[in-house]
Each structure stands twice: as C-alpha cells, then as structure tokens.
mmCIF file of C-alpha atoms and ligand atoms in Angstrom:
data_model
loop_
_atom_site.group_PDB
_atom_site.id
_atom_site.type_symbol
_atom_site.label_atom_id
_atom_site.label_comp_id
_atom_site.label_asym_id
_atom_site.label_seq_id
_atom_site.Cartn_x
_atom_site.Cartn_y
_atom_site.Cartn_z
ATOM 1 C CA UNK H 1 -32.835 2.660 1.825
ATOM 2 C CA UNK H 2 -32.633 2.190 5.381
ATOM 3 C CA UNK H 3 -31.981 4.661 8.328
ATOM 4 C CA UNK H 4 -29.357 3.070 11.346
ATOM 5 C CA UNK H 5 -29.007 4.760 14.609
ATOM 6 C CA UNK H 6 -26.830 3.824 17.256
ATOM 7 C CA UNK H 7 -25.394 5.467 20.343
ATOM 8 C CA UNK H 8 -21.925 5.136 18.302
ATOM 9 C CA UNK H 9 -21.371 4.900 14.766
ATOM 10 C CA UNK H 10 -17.630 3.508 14.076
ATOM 11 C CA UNK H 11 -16.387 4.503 10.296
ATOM 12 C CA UNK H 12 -13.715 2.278 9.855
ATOM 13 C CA UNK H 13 -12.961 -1.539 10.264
ATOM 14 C CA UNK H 14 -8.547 -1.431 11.167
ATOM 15 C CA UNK H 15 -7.704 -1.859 15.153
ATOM 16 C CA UNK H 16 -8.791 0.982 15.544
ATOM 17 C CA UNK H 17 -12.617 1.054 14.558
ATOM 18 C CA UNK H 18 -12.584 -2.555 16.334
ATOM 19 C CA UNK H 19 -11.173 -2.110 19.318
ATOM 20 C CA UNK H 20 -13.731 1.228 20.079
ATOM 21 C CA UNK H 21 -16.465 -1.481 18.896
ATOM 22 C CA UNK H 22 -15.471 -3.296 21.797
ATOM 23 C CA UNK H 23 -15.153 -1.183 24.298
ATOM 24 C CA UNK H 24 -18.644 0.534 22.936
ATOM 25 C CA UNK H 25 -20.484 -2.823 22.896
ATOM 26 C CA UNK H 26 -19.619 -3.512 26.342
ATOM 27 C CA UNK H 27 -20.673 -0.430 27.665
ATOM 28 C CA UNK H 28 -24.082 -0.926 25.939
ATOM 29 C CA UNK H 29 -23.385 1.677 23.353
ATOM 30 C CA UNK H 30 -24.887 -0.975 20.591
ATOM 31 C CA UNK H 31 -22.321 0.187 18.350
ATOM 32 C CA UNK H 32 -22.491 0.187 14.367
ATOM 33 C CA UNK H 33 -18.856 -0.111 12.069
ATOM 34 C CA UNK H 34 -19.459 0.694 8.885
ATOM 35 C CA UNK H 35 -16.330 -1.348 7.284
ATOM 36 C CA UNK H 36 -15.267 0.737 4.064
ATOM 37 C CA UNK H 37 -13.498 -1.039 0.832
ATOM 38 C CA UNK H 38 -10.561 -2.495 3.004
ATOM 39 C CA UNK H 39 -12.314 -4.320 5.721
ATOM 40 C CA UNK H 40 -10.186 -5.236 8.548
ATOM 41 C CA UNK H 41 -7.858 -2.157 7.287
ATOM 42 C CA UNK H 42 -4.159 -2.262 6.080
ATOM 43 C CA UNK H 43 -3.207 -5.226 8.244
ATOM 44 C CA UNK H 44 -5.315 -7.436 5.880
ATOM 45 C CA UNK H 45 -2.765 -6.327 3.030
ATOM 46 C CA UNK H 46 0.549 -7.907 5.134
ATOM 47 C CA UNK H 47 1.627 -10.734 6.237
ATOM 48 C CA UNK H 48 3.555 -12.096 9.292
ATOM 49 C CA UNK H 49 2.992 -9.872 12.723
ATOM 50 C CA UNK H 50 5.589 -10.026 15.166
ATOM 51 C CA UNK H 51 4.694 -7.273 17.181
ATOM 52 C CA UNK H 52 1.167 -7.264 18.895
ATOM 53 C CA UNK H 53 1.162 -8.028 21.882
ATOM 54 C CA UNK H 54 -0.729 -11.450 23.275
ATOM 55 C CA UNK H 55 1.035 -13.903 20.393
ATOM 56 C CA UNK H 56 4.724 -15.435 21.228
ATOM 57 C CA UNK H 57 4.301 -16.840 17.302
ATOM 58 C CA UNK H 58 4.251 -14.696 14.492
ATOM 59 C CA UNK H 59 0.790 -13.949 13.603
ATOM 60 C CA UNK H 60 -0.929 -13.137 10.049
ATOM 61 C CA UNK H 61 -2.577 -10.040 9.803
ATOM 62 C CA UNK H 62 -6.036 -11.055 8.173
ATOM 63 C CA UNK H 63 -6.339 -13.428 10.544
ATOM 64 C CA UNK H 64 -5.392 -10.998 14.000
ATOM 65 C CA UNK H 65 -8.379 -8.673 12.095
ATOM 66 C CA UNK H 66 -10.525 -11.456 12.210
ATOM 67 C CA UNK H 67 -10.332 -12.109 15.636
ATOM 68 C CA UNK H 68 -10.674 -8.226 16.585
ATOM 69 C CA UNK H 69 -13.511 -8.316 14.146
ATOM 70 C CA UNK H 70 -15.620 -11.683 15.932
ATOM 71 C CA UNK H 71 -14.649 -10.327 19.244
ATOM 72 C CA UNK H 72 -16.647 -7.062 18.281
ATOM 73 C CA UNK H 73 -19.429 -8.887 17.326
ATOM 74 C CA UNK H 74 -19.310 -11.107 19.986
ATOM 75 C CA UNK H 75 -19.886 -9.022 22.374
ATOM 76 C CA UNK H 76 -22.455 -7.241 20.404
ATOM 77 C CA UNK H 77 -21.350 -4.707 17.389
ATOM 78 C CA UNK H 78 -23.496 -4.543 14.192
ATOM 79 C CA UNK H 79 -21.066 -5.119 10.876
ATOM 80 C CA UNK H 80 -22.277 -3.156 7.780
ATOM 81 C CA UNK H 81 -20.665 -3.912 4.751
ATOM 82 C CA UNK H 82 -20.998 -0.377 3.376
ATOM 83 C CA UNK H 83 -18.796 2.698 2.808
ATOM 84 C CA UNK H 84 -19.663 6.409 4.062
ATOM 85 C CA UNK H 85 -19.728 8.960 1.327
ATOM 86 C CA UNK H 86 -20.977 11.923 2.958
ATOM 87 C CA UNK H 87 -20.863 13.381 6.552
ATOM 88 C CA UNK H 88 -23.044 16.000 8.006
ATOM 89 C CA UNK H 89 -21.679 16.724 11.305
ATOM 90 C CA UNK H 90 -21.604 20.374 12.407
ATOM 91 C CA UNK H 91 -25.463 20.133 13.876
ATOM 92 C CA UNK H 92 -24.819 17.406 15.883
ATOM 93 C CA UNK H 93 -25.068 15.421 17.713
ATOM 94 C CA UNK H 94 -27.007 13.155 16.538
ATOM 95 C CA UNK H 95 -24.503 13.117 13.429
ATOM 96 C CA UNK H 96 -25.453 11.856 10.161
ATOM 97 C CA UNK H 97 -23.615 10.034 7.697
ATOM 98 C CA UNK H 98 -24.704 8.066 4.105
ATOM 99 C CA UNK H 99 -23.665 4.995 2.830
ATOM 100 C CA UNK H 100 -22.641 3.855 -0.738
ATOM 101 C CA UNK H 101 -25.597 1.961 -0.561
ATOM 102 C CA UNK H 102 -28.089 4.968 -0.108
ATOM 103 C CA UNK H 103 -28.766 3.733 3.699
ATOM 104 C CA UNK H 104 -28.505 6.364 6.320
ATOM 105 C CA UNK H 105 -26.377 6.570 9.521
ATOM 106 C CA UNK H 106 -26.959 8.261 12.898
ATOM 107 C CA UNK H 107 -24.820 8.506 15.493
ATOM 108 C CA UNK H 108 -25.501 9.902 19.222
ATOM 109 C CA UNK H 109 -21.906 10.109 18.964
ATOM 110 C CA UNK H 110 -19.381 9.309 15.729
ATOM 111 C CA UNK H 111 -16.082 7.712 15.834
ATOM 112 C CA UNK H 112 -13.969 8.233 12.907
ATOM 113 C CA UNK H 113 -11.374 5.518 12.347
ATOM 114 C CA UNK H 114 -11.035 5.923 8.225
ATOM 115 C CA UNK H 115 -7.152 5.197 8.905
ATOM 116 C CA UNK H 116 -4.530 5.872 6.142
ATOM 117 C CA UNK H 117 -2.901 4.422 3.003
ATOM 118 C CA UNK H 118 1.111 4.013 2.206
ATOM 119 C CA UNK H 119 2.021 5.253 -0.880
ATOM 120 C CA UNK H 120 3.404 3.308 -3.210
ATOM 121 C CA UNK H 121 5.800 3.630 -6.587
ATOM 122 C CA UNK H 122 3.210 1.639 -8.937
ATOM 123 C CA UNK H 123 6.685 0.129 -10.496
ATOM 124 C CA UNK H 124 6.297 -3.391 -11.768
ATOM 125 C CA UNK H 125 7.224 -6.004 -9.251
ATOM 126 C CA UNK H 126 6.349 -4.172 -6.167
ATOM 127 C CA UNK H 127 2.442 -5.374 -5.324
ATOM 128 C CA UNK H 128 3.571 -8.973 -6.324
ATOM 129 C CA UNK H 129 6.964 -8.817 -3.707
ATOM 130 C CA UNK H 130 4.286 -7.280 -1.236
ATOM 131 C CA UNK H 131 5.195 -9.008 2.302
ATOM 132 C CA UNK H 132 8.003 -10.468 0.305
ATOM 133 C CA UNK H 133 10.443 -8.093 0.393
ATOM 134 C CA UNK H 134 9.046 -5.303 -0.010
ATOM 135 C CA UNK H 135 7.110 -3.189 2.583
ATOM 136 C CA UNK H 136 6.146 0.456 3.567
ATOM 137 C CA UNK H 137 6.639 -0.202 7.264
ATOM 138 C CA UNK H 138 10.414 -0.485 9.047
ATOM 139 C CA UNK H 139 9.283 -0.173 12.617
ATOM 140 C CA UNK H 140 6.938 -3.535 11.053
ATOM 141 C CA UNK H 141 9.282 -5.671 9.195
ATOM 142 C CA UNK H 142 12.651 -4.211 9.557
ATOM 143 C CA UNK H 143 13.337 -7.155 12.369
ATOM 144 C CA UNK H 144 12.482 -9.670 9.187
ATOM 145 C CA UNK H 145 15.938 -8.086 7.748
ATOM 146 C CA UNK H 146 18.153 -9.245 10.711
ATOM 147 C CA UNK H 147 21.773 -8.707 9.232
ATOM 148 C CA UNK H 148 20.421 -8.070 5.429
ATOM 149 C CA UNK H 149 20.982 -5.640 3.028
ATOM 150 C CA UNK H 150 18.071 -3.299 2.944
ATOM 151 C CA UNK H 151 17.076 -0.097 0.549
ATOM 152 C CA UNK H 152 14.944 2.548 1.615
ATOM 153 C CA UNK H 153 13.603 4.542 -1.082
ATOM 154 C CA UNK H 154 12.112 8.444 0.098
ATOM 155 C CA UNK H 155 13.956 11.997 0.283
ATOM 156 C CA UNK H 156 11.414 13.334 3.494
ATOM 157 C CA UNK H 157 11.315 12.547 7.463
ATOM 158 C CA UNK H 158 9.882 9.329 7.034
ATOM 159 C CA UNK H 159 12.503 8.355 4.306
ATOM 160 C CA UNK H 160 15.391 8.723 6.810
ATOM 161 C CA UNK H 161 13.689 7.780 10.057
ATOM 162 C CA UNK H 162 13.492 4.395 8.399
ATOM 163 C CA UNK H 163 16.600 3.985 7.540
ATOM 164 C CA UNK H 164 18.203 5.277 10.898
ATOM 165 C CA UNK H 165 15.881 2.560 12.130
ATOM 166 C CA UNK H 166 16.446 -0.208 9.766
ATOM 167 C CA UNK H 167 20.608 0.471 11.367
ATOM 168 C CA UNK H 168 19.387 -1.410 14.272
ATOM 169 C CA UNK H 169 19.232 -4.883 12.009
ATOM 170 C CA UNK H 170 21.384 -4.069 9.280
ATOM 171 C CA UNK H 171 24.816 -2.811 8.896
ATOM 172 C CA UNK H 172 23.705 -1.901 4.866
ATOM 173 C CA UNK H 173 21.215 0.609 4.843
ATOM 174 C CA UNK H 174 21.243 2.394 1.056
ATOM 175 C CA UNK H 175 18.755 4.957 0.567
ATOM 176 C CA UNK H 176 17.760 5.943 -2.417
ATOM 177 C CA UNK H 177 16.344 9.882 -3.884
ATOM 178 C CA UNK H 178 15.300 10.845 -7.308
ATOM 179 C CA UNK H 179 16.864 14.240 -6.674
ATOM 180 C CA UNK H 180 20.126 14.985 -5.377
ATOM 181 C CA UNK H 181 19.234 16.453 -1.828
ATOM 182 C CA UNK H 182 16.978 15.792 1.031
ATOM 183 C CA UNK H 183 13.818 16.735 2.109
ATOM 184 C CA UNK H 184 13.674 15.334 5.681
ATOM 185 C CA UNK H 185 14.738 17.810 8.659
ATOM 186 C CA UNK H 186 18.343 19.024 9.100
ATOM 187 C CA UNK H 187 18.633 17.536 12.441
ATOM 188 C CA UNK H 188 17.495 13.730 10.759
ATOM 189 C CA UNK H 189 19.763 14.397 7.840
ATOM 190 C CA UNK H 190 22.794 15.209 10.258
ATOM 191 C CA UNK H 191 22.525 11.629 12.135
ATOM 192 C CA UNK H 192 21.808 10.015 8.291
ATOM 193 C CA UNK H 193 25.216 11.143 7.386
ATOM 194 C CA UNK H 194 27.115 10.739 10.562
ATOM 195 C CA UNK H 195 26.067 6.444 10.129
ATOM 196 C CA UNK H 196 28.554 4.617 8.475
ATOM 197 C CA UNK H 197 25.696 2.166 8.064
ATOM 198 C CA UNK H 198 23.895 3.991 5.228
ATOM 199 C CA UNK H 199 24.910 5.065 2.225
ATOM 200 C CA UNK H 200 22.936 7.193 0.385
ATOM 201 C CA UNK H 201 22.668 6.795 -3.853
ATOM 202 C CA UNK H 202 21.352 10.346 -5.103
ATOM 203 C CA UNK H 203 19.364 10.686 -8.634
ATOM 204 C CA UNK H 204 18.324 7.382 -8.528
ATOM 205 C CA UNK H 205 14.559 6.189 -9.431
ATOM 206 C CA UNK H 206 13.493 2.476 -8.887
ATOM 207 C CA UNK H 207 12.447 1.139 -12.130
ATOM 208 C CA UNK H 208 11.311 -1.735 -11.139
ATOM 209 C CA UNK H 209 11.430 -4.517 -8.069
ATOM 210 C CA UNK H 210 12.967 -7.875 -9.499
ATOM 211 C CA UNK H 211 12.714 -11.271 -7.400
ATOM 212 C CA UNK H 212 9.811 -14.564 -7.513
ATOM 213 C CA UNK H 213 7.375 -13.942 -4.910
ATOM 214 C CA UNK H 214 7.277 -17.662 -4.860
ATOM 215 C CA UNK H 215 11.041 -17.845 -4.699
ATOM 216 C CA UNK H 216 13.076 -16.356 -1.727
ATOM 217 C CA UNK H 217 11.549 -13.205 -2.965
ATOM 218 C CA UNK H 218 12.716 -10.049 -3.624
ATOM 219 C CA UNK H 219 16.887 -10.047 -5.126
ATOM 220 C CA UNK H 220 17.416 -6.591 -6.968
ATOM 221 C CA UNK H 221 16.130 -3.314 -7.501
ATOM 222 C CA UNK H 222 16.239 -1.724 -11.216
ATOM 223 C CA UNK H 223 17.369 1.763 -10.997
ATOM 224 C CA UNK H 224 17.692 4.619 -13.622
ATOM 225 C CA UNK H 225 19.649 7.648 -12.363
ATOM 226 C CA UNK H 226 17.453 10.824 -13.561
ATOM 227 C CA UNK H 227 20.333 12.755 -14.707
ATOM 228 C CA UNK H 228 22.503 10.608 -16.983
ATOM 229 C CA UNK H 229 19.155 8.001 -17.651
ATOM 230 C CA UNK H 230 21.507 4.694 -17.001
ATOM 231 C CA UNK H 231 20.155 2.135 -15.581
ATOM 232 C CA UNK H 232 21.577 -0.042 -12.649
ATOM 233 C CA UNK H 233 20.764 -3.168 -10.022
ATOM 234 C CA UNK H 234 20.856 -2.773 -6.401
ATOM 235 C CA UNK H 235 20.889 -6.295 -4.591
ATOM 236 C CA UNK H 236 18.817 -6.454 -2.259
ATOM 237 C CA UNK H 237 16.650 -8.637 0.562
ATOM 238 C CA UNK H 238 14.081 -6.044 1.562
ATOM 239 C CA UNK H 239 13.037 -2.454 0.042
ATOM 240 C CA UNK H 240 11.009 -0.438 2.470
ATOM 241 C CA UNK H 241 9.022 2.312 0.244
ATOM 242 C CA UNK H 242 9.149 5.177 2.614
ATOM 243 C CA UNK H 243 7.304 8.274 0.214
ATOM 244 C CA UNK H 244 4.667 9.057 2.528
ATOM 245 C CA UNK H 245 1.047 7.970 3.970
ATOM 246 C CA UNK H 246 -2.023 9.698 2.376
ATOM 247 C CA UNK H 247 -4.884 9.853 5.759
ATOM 248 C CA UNK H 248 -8.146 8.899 4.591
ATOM 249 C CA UNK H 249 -10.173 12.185 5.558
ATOM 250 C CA UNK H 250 -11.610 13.373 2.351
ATOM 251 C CA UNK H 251 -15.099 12.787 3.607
ATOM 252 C CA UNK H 252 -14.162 15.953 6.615
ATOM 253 C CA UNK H 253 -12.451 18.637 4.599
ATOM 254 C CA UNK H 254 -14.145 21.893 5.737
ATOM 255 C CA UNK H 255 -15.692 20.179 8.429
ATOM 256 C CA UNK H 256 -12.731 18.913 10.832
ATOM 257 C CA UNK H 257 -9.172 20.615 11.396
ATOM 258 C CA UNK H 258 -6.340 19.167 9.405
ATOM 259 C CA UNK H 259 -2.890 19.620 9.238
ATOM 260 C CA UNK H 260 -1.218 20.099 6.099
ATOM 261 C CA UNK H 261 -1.089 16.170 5.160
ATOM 262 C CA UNK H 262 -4.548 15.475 5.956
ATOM 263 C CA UNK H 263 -3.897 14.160 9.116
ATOM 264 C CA UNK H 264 -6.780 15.028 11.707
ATOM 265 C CA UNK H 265 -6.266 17.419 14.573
ATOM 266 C CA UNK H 266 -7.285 16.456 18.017
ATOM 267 C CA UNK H 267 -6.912 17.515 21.521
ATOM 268 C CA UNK H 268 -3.570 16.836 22.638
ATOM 269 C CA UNK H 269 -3.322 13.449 24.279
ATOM 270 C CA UNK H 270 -7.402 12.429 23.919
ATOM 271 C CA UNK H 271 -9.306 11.679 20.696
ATOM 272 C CA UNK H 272 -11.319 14.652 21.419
ATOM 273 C CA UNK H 273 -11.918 16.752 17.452
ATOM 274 C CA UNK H 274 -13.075 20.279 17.683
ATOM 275 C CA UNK H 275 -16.689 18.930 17.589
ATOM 276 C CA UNK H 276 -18.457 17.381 20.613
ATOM 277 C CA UNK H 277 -19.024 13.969 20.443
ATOM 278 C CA UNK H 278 -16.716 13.236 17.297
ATOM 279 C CA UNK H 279 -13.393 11.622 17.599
ATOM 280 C CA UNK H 280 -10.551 10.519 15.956
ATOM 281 C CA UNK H 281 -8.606 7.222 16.332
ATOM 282 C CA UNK H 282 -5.917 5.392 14.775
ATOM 283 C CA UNK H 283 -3.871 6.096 11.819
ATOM 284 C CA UNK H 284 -6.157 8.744 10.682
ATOM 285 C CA UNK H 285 -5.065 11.446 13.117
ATOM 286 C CA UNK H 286 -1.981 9.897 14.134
ATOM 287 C CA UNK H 287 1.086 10.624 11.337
ATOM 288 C CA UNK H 288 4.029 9.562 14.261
ATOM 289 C CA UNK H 289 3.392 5.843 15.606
ATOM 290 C CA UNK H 290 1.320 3.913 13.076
ATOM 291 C CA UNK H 291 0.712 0.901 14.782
ATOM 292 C CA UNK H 292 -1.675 -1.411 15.150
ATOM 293 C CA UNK H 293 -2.009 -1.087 18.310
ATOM 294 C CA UNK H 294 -1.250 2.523 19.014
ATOM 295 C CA UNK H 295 -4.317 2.536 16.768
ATOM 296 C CA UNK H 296 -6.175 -0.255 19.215
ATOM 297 C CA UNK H 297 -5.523 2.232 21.814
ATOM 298 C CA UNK H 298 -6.720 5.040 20.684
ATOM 299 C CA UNK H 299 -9.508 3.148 19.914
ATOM 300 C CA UNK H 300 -10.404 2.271 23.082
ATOM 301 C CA UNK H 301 -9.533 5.912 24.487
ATOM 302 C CA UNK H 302 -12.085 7.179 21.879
ATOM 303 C CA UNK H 303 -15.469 4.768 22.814
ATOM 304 C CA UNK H 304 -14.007 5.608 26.548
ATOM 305 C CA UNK H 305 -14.360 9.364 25.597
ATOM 306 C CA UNK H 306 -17.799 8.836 23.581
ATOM 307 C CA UNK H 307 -19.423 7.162 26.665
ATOM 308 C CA UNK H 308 -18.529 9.880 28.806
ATOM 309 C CA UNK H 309 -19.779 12.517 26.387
ATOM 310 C CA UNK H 310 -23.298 10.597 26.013
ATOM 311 C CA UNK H 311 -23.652 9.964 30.205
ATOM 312 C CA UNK H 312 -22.664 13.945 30.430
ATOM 313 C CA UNK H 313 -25.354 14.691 27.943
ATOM 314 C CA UNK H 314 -27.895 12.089 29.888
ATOM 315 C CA UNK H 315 -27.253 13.956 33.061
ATOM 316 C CA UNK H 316 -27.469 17.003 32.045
ATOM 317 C CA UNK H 317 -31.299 17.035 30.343
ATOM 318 C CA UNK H 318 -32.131 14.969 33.640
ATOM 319 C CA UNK H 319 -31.297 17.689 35.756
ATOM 320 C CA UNK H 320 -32.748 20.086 32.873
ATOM 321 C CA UNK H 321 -36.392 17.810 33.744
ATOM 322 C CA UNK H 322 -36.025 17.795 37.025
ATOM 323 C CA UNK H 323 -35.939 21.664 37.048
ATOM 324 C CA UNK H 324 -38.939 22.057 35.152
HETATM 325 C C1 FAD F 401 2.007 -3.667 4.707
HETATM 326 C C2 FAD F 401 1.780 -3.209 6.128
HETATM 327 C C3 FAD F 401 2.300 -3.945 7.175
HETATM 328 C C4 FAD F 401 2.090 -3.533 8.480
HETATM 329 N N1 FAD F 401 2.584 -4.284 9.495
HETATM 330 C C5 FAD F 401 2.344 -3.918 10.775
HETATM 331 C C6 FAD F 401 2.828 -4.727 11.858
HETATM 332 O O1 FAD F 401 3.490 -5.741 11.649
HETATM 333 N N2 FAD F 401 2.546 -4.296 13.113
HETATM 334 C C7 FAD F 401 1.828 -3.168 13.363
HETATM 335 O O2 FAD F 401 1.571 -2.851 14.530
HETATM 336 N N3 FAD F 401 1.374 -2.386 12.365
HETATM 337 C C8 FAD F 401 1.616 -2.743 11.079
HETATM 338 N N4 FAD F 401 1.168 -1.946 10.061
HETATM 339 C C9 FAD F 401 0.492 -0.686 10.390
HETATM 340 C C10 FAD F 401 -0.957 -0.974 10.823
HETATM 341 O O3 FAD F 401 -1.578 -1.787 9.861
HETATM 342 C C11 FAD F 401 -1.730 0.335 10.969
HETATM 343 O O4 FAD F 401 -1.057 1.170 11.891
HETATM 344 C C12 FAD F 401 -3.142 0.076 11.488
HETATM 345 O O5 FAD F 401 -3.832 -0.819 10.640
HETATM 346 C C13 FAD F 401 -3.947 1.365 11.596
HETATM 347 O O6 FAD F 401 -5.217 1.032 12.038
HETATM 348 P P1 FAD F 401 -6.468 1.982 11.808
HETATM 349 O O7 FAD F 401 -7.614 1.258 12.425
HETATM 350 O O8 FAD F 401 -6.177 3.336 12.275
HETATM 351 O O9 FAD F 401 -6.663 2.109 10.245
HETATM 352 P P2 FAD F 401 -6.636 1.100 9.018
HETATM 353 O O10 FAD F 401 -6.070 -0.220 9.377
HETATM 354 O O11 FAD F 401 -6.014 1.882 7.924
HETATM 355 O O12 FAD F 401 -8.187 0.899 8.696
HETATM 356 C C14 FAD F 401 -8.950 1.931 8.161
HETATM 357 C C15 FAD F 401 -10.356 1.426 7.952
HETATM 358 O O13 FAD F 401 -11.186 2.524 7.557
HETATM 359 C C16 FAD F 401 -12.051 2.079 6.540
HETATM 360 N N5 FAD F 401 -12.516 3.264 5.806
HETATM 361 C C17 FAD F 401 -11.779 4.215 5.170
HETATM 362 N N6 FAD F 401 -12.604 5.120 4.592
HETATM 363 C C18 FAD F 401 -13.866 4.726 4.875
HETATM 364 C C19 FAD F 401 -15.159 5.227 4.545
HETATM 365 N N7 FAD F 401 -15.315 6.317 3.799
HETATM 366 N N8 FAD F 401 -16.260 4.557 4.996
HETATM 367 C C20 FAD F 401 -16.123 3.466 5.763
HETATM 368 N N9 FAD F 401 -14.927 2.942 6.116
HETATM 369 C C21 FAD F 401 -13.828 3.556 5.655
HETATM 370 C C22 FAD F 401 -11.222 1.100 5.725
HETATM 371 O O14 FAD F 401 -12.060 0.243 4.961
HETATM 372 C C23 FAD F 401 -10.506 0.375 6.856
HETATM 373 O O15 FAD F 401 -11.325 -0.663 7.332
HETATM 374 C C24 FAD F 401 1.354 -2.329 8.744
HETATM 375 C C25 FAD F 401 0.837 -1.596 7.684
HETATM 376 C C26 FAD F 401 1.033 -2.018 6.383
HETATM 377 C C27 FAD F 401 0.450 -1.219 5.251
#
C-alpha cells in the first residue's frame, strides 16, 4: 500500500477531472486523477460528438477523452488506475482519501469530479441500440433526429424539457408515462400541451426497444399500457430515455451539502463546497447543463480556485514566519 500526495488530488477522469488536470499541471500543482470504473467518464459510453467546440467533423467520444486524457499527462498529471472508496475531509486540508487498491491519497487541496450516471429502463434492446437510436441526452443527439419521429420516455422536468427540445428537429415528438399524469412543473407541462408537435401516450411502459444495431438501428418501441396490460409498437428513429441522472456522491453523504437528488451544493457561480479547499466540478454538482464542456469549464474554474486557495494559504504562514 502506497501513500500519494499532491498539491491536487482530481477524483474523476470525464472533462471535468481532465480539464482541472490541466489547468493544475500547468500551474505546477503536480496533480493526481484517480480515474474510477468509467475512465474517461460517460462520453466513453457514446458515440458521434457534434458539439464540442474545436472539431468542424463529428468527433467520437472515447477518442475526444483520449486526447483530454494525453493532454493531461502531457503536460504533467499522474493517471492512477484506482477508485476512491472512502473520504476523510472535514480536518483538512491536507484531505485524505483511499483507494480500492488499499493505496492512500492526500490532497493539499481535493477536486471532486465523480460526475453522474443516466438512468436507464434495463428493457431488452436498449444497451445494444445505445448510440443507435437510443440515448439519454436530447440537447446531445436530438440534432441526429433532423425531421424524425422521436419518443421521449419520463413523467418529471427532464422528461418534458426534452421533448420541448427535441420540437426544434422534429415535428413528432410522443412522450410516453407509465401513469396517467405528470410529474414535471406546471409551467413545463403548460408549454408540453400548448405544442402541436407532441403528443403525449399516458399508461404506457416500454417493453422493450426493437431495431439491429447493425442495421439502420432502432425501428419500434414495444409498449404495454399498465392499465388494460395490451401491448403496442411505436415506430420510431430515436428514443431519448429521459427518467433522471443519479450524481455519483455516495462517497460525501454527511460530509458535503446535497440537494435532494444528490447533486452537490456549491457557492453560487464558483466550485467553491462548504469546505476550504474542496470543490466540485462537472456533472456532479451541476443537475441543469450536463455538458461536456460545461463540465470542462467548471473544471478549469475549480484547479483556478484550488491554486488560489493553496497561494492564500502559502502567504499567509509566510507572513505568520515572518512575525515570529
Ligand atoms: C450517452 C451520452 C451521450 C452524451 N453525448 C454528449 C455530447 O454529444 N456532447 C456533450 O457535450 N455531452 C454529452 N454527454 C454528456 C457528457 O458526457 C457529460 O456532461 C460529461 O461527461 C460530464 O463530465 P464529468 O467530468 O462531470 O463527469 P463524467 O463524464 O460522468 O465522469 C465522471 C468520472 O468520475 C469517475 N468516478 C466516479 N466515482 C469515482 C470514484 N469513487 N473514484 C474515482 N473516480 C470516480 C468516473 O470513473 C468518471 O471517470 C453525453 C452523455 C451520455 C451518457
């Protein structure tokens, strides 16, 4: 077992954890990532990019996490191939963390970066149509669906904020809910209705998502309505799954504000957390934008804000010294 200590330890390897590795490394921080079970984060699970900025093709994601990943090292970022399973952090800093692998973690300051997960139906079809046809991101893909018919499946804010999106490709929006009202804010539901580009099918679960990956992909959804049990097909060319994200912040309950999904409170507008020196980028404390590179940014804002906090720190025990 091994003890690490760096001037900034970076849990999590998405856009987020990256892009503070850069801007850490290159102000001499010597930062360490410490790259969890999804290395690279969620954009290693997708397909074609067509949204960060720098590429005029469409990108793949594994490879853009690549890149963020050897420009982090190149400019000098250790890589540990580990996951944290415990934090202490409310007698820092320095801030502690352990590994999977037994090895130990300090941090001068800690960047938290852990991200979040889309959840997903577990019906048969929809890994394998992954990327191809089926997706958990509008604001992502819905510009693949130019002038398709799309299904959004969801009853909450993120279910219809889809859909009102996915109106600005396609002209046949249907969303679908297992029960036979809404969850998502009045105010959403009201603009929902007033489209005459979505329809809405109530009772309706998706039994399964039909289509050959290899093949044009995704064709029809399987639906049973939970009332009367028959089952139906919705054609389709894309399914967005919009049932919620689940933050990755097990490892802080009790030690790090939350709001009621998980999500990470921070200062408003920094990536300041209610402890000195630890910060929040990315998905994990950010529930509206979910992008990679909203995420990038906040990144960046975070080592920015952790280089500040350890040059404060410096020049305060100076002047401490000097006073002696
Ligand atoms: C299918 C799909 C398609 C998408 N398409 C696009 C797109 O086209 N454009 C776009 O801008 N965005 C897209 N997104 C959204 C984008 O991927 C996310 O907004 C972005 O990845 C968030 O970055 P992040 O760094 O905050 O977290 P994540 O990418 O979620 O990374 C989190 C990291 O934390 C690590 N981690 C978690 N727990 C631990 C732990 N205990 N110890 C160590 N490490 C840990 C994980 O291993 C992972 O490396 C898509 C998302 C999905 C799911």
């Amino acid at each position: 077992m091994a003890t690490h200590h760096t001037k900034m330890l970076i849990i999590g390897s998405g856009p987020a954890g990256f892009s503070a590795a850069i801007y850490g490394a290159r102000a001499l921080m010597e930062p360490i990532v410490v790259q969890g079970l999804q290395p690279g984060g969620q954009l290693t699970i997708t397909t074609d990019v067509e949204n960060y900025p720098g590429f005029k093709d469409v990108i793949q994601g594994p490879w853009l996490m690549e890149q963020m990943q050897a420009q982090a090292e190149h400019v000098g970022t250790r890589m540990m191939w580990d996951t944290i399973v415990s934090v202490e952090i409310d007698k820092g800093p320095p801030f502690r963390a352990i590994g999977d692998s037994g090895d130990e973690y300090i941090g001068d300051t800690l960047v938290i970066a852990t991200g979040a997960q889309a959840k997903w139906l577990g019906a048969p079809g929809e890994q394998q149509l992954g990327g191809k046809g089926v997706s958990a991101c509008a604001t992502c893909d819905g510009f693949f669906y130019r002038g398709k018919k799309v299904a959004v499946i969801g009853g909450g804010n993120t279910a219809v904020e889809e859909a009102l999106y996915l109106t600005n490709h396609s002209d046949d929006v249907t969303l679908i809910h297992r029960r036979d009202e809404l969850r998502a804010e009045k105010i959403l539901q009201e603009r929902l209705f007033k489209s005459n580009k979505i329809s809405t099918l109530w009772n309706k679960t998706v039994v399964s998502f039909e289509g050959d990956p290899a093949d044009g992909g995704l064709t029809h959804l399987v639906l049973t309505d939970t009332v009367t049990g028959e089952t139906s097909t919705l054609e389709v060319d894309g399914a967005f799954v919009a049932i919620g994200h689940a933050p990755a912040t097990e490892l802080f309950k009790g030690k790090l504000e939350m709001d009621d999904s998980g999500y990470l409170i921070v200062e408003p507008g920094t990536p300041k957390t209610a402890i000195p020196g630890v910060f929040a980028c990315g998905d994990v404390m950010d529930h509206t934008y979910r992008q990679a590179v909203t995420a990038a940014g906040t990144g960046c804002m975070a080592a920015l804000d952790a280089e500040r906090f350890l040059a404060t720190l410096e020049f305060a025990k100076q002047e401490a010294e000097a006073a002696e």
